[in-house]
Short mmCIF file of C-alpha atoms and ligand atoms in Angstrom, two decimals:
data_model
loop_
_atom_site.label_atom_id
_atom_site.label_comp_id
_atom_site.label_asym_id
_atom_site.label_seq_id
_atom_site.Cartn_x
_atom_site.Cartn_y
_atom_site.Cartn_z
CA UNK Q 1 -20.83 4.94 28.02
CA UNK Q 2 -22.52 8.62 27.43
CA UNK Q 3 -18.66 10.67 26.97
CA UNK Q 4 -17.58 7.92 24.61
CA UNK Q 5 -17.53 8.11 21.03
CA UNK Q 6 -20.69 6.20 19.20
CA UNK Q 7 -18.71 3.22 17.98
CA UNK Q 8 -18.37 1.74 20.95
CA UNK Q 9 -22.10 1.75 22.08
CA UNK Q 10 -22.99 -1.90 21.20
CA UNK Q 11 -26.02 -1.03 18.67
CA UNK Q 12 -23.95 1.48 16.62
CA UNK Q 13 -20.87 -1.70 16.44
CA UNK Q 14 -23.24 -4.17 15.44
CA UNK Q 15 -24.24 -1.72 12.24
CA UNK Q 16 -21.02 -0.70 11.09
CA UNK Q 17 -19.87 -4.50 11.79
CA UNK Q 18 -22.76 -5.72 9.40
CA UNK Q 19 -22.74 -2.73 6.69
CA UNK Q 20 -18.53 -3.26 6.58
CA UNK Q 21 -19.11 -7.46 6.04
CA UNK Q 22 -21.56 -6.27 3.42
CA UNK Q 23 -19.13 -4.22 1.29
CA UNK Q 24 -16.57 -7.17 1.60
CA UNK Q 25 -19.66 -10.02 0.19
CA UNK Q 26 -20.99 -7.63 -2.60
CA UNK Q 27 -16.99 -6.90 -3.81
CA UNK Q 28 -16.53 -10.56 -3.86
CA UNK Q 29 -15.55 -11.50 -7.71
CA UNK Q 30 -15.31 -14.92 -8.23
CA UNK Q 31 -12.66 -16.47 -5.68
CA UNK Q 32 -11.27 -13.10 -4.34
CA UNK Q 33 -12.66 -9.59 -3.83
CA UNK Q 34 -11.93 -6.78 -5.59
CA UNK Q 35 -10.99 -3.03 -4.09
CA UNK Q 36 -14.09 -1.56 -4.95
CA UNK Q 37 -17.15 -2.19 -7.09
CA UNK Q 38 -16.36 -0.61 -9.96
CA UNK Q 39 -13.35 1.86 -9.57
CA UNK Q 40 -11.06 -1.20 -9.28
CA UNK Q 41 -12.87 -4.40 -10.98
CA UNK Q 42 -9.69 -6.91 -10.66
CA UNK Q 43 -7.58 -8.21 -7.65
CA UNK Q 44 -5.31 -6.00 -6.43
CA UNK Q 45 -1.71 -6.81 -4.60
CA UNK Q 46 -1.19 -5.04 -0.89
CA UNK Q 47 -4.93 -4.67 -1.07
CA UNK Q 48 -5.94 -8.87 -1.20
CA UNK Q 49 -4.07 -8.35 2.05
CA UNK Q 50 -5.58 -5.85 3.99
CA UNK Q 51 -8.86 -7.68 2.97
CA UNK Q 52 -8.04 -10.94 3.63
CA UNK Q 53 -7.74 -9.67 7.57
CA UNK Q 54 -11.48 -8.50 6.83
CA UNK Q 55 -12.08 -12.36 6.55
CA UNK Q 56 -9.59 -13.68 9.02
CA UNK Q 57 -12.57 -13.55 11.86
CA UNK Q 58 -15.66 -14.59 9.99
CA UNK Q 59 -14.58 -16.65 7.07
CA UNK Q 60 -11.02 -18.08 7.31
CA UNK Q 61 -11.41 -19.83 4.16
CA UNK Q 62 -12.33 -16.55 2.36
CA UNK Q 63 -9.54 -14.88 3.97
CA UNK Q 64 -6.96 -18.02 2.64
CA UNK Q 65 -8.85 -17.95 -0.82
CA UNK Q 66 -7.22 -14.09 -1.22
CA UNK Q 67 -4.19 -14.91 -0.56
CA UNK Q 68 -4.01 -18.04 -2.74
CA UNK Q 69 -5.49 -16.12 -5.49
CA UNK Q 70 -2.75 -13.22 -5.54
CA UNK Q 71 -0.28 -15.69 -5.41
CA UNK Q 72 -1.21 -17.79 -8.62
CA UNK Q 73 -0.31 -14.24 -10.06
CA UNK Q 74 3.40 -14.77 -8.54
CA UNK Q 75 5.94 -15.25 -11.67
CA UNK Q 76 9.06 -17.31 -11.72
CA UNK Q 77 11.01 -15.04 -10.56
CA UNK Q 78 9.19 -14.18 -7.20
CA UNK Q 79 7.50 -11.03 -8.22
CA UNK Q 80 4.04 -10.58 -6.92
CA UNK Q 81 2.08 -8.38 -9.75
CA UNK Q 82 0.23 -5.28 -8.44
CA UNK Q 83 -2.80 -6.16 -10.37
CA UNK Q 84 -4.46 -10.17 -11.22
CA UNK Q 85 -6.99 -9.67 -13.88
CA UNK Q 86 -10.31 -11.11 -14.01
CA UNK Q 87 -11.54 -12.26 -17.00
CA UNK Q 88 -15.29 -11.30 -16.14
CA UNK Q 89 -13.69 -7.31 -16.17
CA UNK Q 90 -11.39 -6.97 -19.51
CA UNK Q 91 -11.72 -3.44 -20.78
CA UNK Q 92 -13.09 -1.92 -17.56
CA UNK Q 93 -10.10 -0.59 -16.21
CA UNK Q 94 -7.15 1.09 -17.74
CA UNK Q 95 -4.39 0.24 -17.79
CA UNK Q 96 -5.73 -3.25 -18.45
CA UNK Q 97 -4.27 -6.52 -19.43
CA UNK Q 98 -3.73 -5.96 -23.01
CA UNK Q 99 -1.59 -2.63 -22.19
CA UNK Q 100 0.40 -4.02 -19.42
CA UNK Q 101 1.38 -6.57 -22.92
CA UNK Q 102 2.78 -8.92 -20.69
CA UNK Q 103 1.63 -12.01 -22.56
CA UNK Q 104 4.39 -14.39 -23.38
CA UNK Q 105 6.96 -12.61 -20.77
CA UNK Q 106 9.46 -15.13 -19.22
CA UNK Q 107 8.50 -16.22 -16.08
CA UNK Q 108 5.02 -15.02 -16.01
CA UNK Q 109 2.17 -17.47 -15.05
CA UNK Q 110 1.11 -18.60 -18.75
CA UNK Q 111 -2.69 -18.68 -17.23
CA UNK Q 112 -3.11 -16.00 -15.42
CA UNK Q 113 -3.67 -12.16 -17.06
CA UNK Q 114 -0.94 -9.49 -14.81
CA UNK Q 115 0.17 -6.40 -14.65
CA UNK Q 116 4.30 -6.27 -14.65
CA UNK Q 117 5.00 -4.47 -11.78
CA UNK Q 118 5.03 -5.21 -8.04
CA UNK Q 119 3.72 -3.56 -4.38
CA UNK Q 120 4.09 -3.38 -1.03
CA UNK Q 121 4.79 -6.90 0.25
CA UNK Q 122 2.02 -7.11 3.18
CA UNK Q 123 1.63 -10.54 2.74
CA UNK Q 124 4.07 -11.65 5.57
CA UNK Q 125 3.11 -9.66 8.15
CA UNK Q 126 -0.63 -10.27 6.92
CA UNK Q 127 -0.21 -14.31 7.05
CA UNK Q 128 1.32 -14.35 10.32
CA UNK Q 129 -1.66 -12.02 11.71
CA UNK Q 130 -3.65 -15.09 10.02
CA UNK Q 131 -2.03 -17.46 11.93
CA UNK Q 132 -3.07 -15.69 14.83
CA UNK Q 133 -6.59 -15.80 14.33
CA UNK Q 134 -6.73 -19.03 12.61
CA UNK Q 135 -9.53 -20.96 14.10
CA UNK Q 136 -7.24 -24.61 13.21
CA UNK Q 137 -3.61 -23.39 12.48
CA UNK Q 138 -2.73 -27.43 12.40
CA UNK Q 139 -5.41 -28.33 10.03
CA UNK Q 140 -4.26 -25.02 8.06
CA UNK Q 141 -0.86 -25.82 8.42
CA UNK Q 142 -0.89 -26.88 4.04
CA UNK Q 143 -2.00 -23.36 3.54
CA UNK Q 144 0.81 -21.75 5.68
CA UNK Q 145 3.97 -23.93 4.18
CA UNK Q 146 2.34 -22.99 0.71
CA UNK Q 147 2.41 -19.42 1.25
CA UNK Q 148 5.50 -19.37 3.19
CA UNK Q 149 7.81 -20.22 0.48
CA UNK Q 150 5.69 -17.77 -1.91
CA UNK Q 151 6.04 -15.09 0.21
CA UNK Q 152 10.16 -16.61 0.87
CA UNK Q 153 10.30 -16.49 -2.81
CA UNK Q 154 8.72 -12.98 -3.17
CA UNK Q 155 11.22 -11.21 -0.42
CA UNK Q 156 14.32 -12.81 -2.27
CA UNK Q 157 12.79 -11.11 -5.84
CA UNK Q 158 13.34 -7.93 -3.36
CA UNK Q 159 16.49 -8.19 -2.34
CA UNK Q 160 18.02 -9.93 -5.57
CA UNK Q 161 16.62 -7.65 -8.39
CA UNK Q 162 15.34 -4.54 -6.63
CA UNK Q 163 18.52 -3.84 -4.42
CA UNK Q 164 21.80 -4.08 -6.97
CA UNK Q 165 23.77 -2.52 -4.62
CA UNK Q 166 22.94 -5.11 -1.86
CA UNK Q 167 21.86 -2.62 0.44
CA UNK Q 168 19.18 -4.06 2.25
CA UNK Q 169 16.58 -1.66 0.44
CA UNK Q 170 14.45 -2.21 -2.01
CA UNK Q 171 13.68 0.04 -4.99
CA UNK Q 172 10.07 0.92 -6.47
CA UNK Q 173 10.32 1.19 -10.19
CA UNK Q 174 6.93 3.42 -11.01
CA UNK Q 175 4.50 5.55 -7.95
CA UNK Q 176 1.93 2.44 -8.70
CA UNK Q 177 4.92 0.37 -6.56
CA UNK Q 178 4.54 2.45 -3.79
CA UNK Q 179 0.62 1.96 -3.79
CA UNK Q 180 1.25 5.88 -2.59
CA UNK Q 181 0.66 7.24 -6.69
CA UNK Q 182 0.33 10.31 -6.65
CA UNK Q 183 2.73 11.60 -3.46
CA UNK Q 184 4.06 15.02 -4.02
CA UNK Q 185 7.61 13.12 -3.88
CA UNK Q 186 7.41 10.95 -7.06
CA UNK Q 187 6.99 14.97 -8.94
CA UNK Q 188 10.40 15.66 -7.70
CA UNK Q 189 11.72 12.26 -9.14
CA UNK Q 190 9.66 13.19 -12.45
CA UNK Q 191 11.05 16.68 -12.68
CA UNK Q 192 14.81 15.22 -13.03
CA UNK Q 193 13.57 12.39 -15.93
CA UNK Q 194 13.28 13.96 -19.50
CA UNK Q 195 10.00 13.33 -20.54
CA UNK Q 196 8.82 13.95 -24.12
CA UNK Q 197 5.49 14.04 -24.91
CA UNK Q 198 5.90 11.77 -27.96
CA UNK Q 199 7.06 9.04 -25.61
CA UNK Q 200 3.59 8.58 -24.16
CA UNK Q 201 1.43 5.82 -25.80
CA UNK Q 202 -2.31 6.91 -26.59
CA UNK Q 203 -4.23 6.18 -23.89
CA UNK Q 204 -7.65 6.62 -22.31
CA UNK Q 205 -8.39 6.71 -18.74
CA UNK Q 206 -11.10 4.65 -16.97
CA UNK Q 207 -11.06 6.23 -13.11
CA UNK Q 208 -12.78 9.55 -14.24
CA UNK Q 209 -15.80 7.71 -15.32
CA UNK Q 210 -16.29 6.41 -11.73
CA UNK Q 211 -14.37 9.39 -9.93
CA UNK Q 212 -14.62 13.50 -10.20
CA UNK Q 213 -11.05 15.01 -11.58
CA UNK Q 214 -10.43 17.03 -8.49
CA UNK Q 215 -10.01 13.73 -6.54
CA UNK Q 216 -7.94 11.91 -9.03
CA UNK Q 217 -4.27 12.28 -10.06
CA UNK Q 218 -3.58 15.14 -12.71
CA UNK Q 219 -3.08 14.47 -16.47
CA UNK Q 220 0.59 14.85 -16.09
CA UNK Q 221 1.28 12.68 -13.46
CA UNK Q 222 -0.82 10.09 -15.34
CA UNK Q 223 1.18 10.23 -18.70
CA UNK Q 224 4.44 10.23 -16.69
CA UNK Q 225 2.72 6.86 -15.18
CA UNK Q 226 2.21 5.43 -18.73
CA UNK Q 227 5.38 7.01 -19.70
CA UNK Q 228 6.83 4.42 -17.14
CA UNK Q 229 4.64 1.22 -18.36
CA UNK Q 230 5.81 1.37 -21.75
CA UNK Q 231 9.24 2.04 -20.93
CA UNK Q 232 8.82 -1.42 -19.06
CA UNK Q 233 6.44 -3.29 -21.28
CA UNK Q 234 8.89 -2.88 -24.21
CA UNK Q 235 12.19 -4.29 -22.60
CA UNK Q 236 9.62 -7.13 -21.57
CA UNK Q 237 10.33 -6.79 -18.39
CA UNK Q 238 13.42 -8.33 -18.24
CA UNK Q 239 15.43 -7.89 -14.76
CA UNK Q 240 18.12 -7.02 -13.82
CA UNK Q 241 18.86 -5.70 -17.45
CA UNK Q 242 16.52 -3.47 -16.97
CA UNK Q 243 17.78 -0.67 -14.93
CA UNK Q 244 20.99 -0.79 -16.67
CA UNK Q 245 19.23 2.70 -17.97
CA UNK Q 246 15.73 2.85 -16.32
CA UNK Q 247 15.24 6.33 -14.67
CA UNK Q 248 12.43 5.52 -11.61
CA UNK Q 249 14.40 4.06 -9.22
CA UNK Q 250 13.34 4.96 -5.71
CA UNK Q 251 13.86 3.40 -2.11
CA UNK Q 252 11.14 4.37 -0.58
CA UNK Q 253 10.57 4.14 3.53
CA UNK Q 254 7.38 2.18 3.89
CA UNK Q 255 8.19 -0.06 1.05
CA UNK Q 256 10.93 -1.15 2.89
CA UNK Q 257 9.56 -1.19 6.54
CA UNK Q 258 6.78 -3.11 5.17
CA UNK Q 259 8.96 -5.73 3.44
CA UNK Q 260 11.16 -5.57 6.78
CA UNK Q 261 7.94 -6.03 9.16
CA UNK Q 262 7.21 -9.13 6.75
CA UNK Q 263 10.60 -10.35 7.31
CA UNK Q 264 9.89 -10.53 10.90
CA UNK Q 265 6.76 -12.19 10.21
CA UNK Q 266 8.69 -15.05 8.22
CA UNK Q 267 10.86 -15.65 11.12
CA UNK Q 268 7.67 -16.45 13.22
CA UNK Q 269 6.05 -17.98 11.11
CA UNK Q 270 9.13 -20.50 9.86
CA UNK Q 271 9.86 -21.22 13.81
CA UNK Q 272 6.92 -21.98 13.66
CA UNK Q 273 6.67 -23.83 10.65
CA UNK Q 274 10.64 -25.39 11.47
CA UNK Q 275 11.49 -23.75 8.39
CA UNK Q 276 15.29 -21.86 8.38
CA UNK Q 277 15.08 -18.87 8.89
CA UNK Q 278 18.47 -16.91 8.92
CA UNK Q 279 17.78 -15.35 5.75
CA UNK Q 280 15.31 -13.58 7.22
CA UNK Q 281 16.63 -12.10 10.20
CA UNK Q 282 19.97 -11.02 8.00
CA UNK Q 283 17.64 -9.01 6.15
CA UNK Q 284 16.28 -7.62 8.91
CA UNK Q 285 19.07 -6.82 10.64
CA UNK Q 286 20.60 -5.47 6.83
CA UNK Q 287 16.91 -3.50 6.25
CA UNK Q 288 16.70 -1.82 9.00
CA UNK Q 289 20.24 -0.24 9.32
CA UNK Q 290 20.03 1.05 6.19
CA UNK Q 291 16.44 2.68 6.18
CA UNK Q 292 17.86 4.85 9.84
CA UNK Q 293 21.61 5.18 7.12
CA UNK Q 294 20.03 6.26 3.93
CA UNK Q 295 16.04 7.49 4.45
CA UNK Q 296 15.87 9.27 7.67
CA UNK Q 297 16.24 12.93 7.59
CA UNK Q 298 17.45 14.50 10.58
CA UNK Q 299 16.35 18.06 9.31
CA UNK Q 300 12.62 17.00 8.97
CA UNK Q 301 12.51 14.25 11.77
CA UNK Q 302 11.20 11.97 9.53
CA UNK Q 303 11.79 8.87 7.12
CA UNK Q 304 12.04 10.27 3.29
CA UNK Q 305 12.70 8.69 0.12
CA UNK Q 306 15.65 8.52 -2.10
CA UNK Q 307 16.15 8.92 -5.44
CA UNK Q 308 19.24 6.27 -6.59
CA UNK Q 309 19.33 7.75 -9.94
CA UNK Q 310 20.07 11.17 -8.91
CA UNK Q 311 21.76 10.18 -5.70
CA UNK Q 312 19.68 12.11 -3.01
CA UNK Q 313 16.86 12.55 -0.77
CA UNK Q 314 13.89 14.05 -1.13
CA UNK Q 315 12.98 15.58 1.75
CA UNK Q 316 8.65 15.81 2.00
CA UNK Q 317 7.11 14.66 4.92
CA UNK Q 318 4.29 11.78 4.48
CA UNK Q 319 2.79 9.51 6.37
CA UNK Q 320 4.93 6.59 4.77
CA UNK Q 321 7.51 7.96 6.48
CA UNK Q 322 6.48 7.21 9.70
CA UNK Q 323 5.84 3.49 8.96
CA UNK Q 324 9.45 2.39 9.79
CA UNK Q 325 7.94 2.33 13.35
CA UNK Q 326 6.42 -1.13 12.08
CA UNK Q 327 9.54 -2.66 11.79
CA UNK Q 328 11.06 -1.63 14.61
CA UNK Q 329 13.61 0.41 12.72
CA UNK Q 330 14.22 4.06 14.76
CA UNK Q 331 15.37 4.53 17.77
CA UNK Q 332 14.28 6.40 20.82
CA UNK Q 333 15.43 9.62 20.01
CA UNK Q 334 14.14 9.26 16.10
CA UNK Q 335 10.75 7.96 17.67
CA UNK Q 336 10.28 10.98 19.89
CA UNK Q 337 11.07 12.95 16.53
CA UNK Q 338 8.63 11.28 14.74
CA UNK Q 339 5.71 11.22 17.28
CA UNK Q 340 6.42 15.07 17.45
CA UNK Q 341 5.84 15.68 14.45
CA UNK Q 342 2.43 13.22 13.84
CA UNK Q 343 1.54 15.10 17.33
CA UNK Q 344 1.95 18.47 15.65
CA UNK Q 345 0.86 21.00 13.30
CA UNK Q 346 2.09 19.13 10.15
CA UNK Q 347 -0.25 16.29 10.73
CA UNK Q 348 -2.72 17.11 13.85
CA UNK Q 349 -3.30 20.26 12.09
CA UNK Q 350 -3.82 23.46 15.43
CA UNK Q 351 -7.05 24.24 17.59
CA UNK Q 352 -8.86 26.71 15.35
CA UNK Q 353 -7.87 23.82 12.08
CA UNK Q 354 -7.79 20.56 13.64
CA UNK Q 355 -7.39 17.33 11.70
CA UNK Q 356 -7.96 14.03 11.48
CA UNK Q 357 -4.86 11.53 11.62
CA UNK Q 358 -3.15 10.83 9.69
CA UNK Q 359 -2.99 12.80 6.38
CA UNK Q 360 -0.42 11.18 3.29
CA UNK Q 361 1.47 14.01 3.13
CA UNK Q 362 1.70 16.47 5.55
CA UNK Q 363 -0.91 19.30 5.68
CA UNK Q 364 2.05 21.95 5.52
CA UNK Q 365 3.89 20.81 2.16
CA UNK Q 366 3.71 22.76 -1.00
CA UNK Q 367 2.48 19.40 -2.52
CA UNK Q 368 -0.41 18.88 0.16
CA UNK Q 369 -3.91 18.89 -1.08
CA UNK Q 370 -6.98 17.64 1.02
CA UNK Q 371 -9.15 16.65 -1.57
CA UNK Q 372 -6.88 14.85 -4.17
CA UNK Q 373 -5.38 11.12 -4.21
CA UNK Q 374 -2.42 10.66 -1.86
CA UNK Q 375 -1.63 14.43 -1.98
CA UNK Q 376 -3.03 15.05 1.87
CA UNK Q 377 -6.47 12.63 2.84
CA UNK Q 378 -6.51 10.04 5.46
CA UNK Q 379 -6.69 6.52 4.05
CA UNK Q 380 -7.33 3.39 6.74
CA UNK Q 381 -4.60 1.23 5.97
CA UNK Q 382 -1.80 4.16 6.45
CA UNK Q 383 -3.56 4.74 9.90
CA UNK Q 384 -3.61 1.00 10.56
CA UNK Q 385 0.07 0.45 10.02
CA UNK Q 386 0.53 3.22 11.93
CA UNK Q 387 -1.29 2.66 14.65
CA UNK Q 388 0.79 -0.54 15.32
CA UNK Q 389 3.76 0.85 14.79
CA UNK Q 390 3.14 3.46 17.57
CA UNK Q 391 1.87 0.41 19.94
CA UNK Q 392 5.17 -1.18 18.88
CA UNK Q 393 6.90 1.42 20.88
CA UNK Q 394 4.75 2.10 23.71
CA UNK Q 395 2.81 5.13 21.85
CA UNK Q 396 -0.65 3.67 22.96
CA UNK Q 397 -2.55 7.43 23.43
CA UNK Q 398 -1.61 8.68 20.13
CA UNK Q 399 -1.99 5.01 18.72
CA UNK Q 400 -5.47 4.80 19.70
CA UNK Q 401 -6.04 8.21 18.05
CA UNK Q 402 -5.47 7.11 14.98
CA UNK Q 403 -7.92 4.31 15.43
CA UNK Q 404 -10.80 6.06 16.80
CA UNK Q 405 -10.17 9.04 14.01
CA UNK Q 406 -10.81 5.91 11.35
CA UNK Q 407 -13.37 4.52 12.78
CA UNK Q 408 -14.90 8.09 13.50
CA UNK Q 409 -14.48 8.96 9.86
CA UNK Q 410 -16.17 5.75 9.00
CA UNK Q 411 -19.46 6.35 11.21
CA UNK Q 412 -19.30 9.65 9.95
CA UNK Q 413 -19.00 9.54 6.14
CA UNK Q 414 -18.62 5.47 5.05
CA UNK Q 415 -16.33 2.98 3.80
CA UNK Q 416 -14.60 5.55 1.47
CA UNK Q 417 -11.54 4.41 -0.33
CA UNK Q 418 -9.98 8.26 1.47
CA UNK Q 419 -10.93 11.04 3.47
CA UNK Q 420 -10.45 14.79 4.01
CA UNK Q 421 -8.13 15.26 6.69
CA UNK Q 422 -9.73 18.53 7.87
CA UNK Q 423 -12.48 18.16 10.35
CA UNK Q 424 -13.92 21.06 9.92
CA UNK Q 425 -15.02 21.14 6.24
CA UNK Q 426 -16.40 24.17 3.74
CA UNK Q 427 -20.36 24.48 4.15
CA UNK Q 428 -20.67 23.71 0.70
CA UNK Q 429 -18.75 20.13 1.13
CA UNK Q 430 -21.49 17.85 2.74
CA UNK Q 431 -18.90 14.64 2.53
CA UNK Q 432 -15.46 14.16 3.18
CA UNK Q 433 -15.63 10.53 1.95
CA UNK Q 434 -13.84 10.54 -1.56
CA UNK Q 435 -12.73 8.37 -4.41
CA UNK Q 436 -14.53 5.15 -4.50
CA UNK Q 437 -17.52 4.61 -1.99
CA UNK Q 438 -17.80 1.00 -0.51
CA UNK Q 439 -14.15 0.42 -0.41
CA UNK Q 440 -12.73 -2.98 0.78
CA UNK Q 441 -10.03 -2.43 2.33
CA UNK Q 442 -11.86 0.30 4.89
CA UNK Q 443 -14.23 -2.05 5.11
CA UNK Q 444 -11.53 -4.91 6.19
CA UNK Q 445 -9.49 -3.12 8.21
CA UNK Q 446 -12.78 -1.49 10.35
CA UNK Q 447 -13.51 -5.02 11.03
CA UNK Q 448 -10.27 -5.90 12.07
CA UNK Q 449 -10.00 -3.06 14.67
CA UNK Q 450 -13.67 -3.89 16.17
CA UNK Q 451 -12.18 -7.20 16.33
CA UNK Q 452 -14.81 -8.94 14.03
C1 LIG B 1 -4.79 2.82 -6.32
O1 LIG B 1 -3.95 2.49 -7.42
C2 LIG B 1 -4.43 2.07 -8.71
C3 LIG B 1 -3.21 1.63 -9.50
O2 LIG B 1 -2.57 0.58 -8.82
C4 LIG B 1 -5.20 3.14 -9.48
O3 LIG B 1 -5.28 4.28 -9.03
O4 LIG B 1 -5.71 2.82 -10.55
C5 LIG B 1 -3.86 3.00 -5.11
O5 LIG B 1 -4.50 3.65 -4.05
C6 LIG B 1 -3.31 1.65 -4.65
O6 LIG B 1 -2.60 1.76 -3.47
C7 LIG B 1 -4.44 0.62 -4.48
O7 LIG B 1 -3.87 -0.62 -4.22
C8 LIG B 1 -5.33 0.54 -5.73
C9 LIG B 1 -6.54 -0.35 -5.53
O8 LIG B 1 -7.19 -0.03 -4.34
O9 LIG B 1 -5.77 1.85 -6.09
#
């Protein structure tokens, strides 16, 4: 056991194992459990996912309770909001509740306090991983048909009001959609939108209470984010009419590969439930043709998003764009691309500046920064995605890189919400742990890979 790395010695497991189940009980709020203790005091969409796999091996009713409690958030329509308020929490986040204004909006659960936007739809791919691991899947059965036609109802929202064109991709109406915020990409969107100051609400932030600046997205980006909400909050959210004239439209890779991997999921999960399931695999077949036809970028090797408003690509490298991997969506020769490129300098970093897998964006664009929010640190649920999507293809080596880097980063710095990519850090930086400490989903998804 002496050459291999500490998490695998059986002492050092069993601590990480009980410190990671102790971030998940003392983030538990009510029936579900929030990001992170006081960064993020409400549920939160993709994240109730990740966390609910956390669960899946130690509580199966906790990890059910997560996903029923997103879901009462779901409005008539299918949309799953990015954020379910907790009462207990009003006024300790912003944007909260009574910004979002979306009180008395069609559709919207009448007893339950949401944001108005959406976010990665995990859940598929996250409830068949459930079924999986269920300890009873017949006695659980209730719980699966329930969330099946939620999560059914959720993935036609997708493709009915988020893909106009009927393209098979979805589009992400503000960075929070992306659960990527503050990517280098969505400043190329912004720098095509006119933006005047005077269309920005007052508003006061929350994170840099909890959070130094130089970790957190910039003042601009954050107005251009508010910029977005009110644009939303007063049309009322009404879709379709809605992007008649909206100017964020983006179809972004790992939105879609997620929603695609999902789709898979469903048709499991509905043979399995002898639900239909053609929808699904149309979609699927649809999705993935169109992320290799529209977001792959044969100059830079790698999936990128596109802008519908302006009609093009932007071409910067992040880890999102390596997710399509997940659902099964490149080809050999776009695999090999990809692989070369997470196995070189842009994301392995060289010998004298080696690091960790797998930065957000890659460490060689203008945009990267190792320190700040999606602009360049490692977060665990990128590197979890990805390191199935590489074992999806055969990729096992490099796959189990990206594992043992989390976990490494994890014995070496805690359940941070993101990391530093770089291993070797400044003598004056003692930590490469950032953002919020105790953080859920690292928490979750540690458990998850040590198969606890
Ligand atoms: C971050 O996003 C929220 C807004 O949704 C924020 O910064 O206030 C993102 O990292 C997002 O992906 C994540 O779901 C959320 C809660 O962990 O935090």
């Amino acid at each position: 056991m002496t050459d291999l790395p500490p998490y695998y010695d059986p002492a050092t497991t069993a601590n990480i194992v009980a410190a990671a189940k102790n971030v998940l009980k003392d983030n538990i709020l009510g029936a579900f459990t929030k990001p992170a203790p006081t960064l993020y005091p409400h549920q939160w969409n993709w994240d109730a996912g990740f966390i609910a796999l956390g669960y899946a091996r130690s509580d199966f009713r906790q990890a059910c309770a997560e996903m029923t409690a997103l879901f009462r958030g779901q409005w008539a329509n299918g949309m799953v909001p990015q954020i379910v308020f907790s009462v207990e929490n009003v006024g300790k986040y912003f944007p909260g509740y009574r910004f979002w204004d979306t009180n008395g909006v069609p559709g919207k659960p009448r007893n339950v306090r949401t944001s108005g936007i959406t976010m990665p739809p995990v859940h598929g791919f996250i409830l068949n991983r459930l079924l999986q691991l269920a300890p009873d899947s017949k006695a659980y059965r209730p719980f699966f048909l329930r969330m099946f036609d939620r999560i059914s109802l959720l993935h036609q929202y997708c493709y009915q009001y988020r893909d106009p064109a009927r393209e098979g991709l979805a589009f992400i109406c503000h960075p929070w959609e992306s659960g990527m915020d503050n990517l280098p990409t969505w400043e190329e969107v912004f720098s095509q939108i006119e933006f005047d100051a005077a269309d920005v609400p007052p508003y006061e932030r929350r994170d840099l209470e909890h959070v130094d600046a130089r970790y957190r997205p910039r003042k601009p980006s954050y107005d251009r984010y508010i910029y977005l909400v009110n644009l939303l909050r007063q049309q009322r959210y009404q879709e379709p009419e809605i992007w008649e004239n909206y100017p964020f439209q983006v179809q972004e890779p790992m939105f879609n590969a997620i929603l695609n991997h999902s789709n898979e999921a469903l048709i499991e999960l509905g043979d399995w439930l002898r639900r239909d399931t053609g929808r699904f695999r149309e979609w699927h077949t649809q999705t993935n043709r169109a992320i290799n036809s529209k977001l792959w970028s044969e100059s830079r090797g790698i999936y990128v998003s596109y802008d519908r408003v302006q009609h093009r690509q932007i071409p910067i490298a992040t880890a999102g764009g390596m997710i399509p991997l997940l659902c099964g969506a490149p080809d050999a020769a776009r695999v090999t691309r990809v692989v070369t490129m997470l196995e070189g300098p842009s994301f392995t970093g060289t010998p004298e500046h080696p690091a960790w897998l797998c930065a957000s964006t890659a460490l060689d664009e203008p945009g990267f920064d190792p320190h700040r929010y999606w602009r360049g640190p490692v977060w665990i649920n990128m590197n979890w995605m990805l390191f199935h999507g590489l074992n999806r293809y055969g990729h096992h080596a490099i796959a189990e890189k990206l594992r043992s880097d989390s976990l490494e980063l994890v014995r070496q710095y805690g359940f941070w919400e993101y990391f530093n990519p770089w291993k070797n850090l400044p003598e004056n930086e003692k930590s490469g742990g950032y953002g919020s400490n105790q953080f859920s989903w690292t928490a979750a998804l540690t458990l998850d890979w040590l198969g606890m």
